[in-house]
PDB file of C-alpha atoms in Angstrom:
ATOM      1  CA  UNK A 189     -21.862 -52.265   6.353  1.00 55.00           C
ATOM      2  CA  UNK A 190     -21.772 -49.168   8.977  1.00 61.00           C
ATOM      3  CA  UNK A 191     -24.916 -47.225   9.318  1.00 65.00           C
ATOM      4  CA  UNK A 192     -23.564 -44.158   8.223  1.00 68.00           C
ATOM      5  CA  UNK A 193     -23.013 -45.664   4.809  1.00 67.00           C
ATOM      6  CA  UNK A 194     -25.444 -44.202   2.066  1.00 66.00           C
ATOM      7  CA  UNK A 195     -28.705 -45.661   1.003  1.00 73.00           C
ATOM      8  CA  UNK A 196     -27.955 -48.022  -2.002  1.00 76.00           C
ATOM      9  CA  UNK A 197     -30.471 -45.804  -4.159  1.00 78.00           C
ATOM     10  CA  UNK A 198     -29.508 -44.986  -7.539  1.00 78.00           C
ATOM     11  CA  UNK A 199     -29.633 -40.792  -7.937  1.00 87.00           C
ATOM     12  CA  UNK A 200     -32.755 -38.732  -9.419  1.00 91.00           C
ATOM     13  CA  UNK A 201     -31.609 -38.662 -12.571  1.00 92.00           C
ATOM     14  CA  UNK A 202     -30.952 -42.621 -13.203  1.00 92.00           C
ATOM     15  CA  UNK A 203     -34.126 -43.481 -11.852  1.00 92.00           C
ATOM     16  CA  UNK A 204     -35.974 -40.879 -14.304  1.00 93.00           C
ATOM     17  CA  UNK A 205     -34.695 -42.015 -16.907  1.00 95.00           C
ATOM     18  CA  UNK A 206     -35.241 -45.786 -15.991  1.00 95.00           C
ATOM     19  CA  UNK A 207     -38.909 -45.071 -16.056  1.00 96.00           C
ATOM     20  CA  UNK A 208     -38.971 -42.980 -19.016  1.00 97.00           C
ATOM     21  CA  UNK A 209     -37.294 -45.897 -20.805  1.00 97.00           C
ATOM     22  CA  UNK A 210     -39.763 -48.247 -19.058  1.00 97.00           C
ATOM     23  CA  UNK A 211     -42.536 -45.974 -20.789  1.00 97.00           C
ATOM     24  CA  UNK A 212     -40.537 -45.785 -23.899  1.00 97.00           C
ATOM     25  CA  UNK A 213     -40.297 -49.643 -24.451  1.00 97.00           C
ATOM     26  CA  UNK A 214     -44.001 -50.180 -23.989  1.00 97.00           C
ATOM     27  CA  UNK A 215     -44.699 -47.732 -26.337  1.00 98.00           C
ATOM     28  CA  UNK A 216     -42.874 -49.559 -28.246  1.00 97.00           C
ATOM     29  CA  UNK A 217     -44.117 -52.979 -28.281  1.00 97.00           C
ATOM     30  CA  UNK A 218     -48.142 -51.426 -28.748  1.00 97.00           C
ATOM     31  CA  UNK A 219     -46.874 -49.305 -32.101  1.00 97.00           C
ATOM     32  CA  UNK A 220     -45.122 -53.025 -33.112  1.00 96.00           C
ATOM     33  CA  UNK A 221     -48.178 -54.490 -32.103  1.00 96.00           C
ATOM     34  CA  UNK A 222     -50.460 -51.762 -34.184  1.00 96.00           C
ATOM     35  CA  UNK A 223     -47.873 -52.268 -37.230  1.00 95.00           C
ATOM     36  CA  UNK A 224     -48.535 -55.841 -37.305  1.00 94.00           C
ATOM     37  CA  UNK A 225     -52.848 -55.522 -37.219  1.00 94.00           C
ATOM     38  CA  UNK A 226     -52.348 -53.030 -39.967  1.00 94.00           C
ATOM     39  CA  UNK A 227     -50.380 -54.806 -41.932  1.00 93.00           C
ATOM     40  CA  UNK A 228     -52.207 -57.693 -41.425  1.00 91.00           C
ATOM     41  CA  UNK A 229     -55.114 -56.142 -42.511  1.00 85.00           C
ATOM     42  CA  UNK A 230     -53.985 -54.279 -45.264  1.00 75.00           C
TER      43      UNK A 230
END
């Protein structure tokens, strides 16, 4: 590997939207989680 090869960093754009589906997947999993208490309590 030279040193005047680029950073192995994905761009701007991939790693936005890596954390927005990060976000998106636990919001996820607590509205699953909320489904199941309400149902279970309905």
């Amino acid at each position: 590997m030279l040193w005047s090869d680029p950073e192995n960093e994905p761009p701007k754009e991939l790693r936005d939207t890596q954390a927005m589906l990060r976000r998106l997947g636990i919001l996820m999993a607590f509205a699953m989680l909320l489904a199941m208490l309400v149902l279970g309590i309905l």
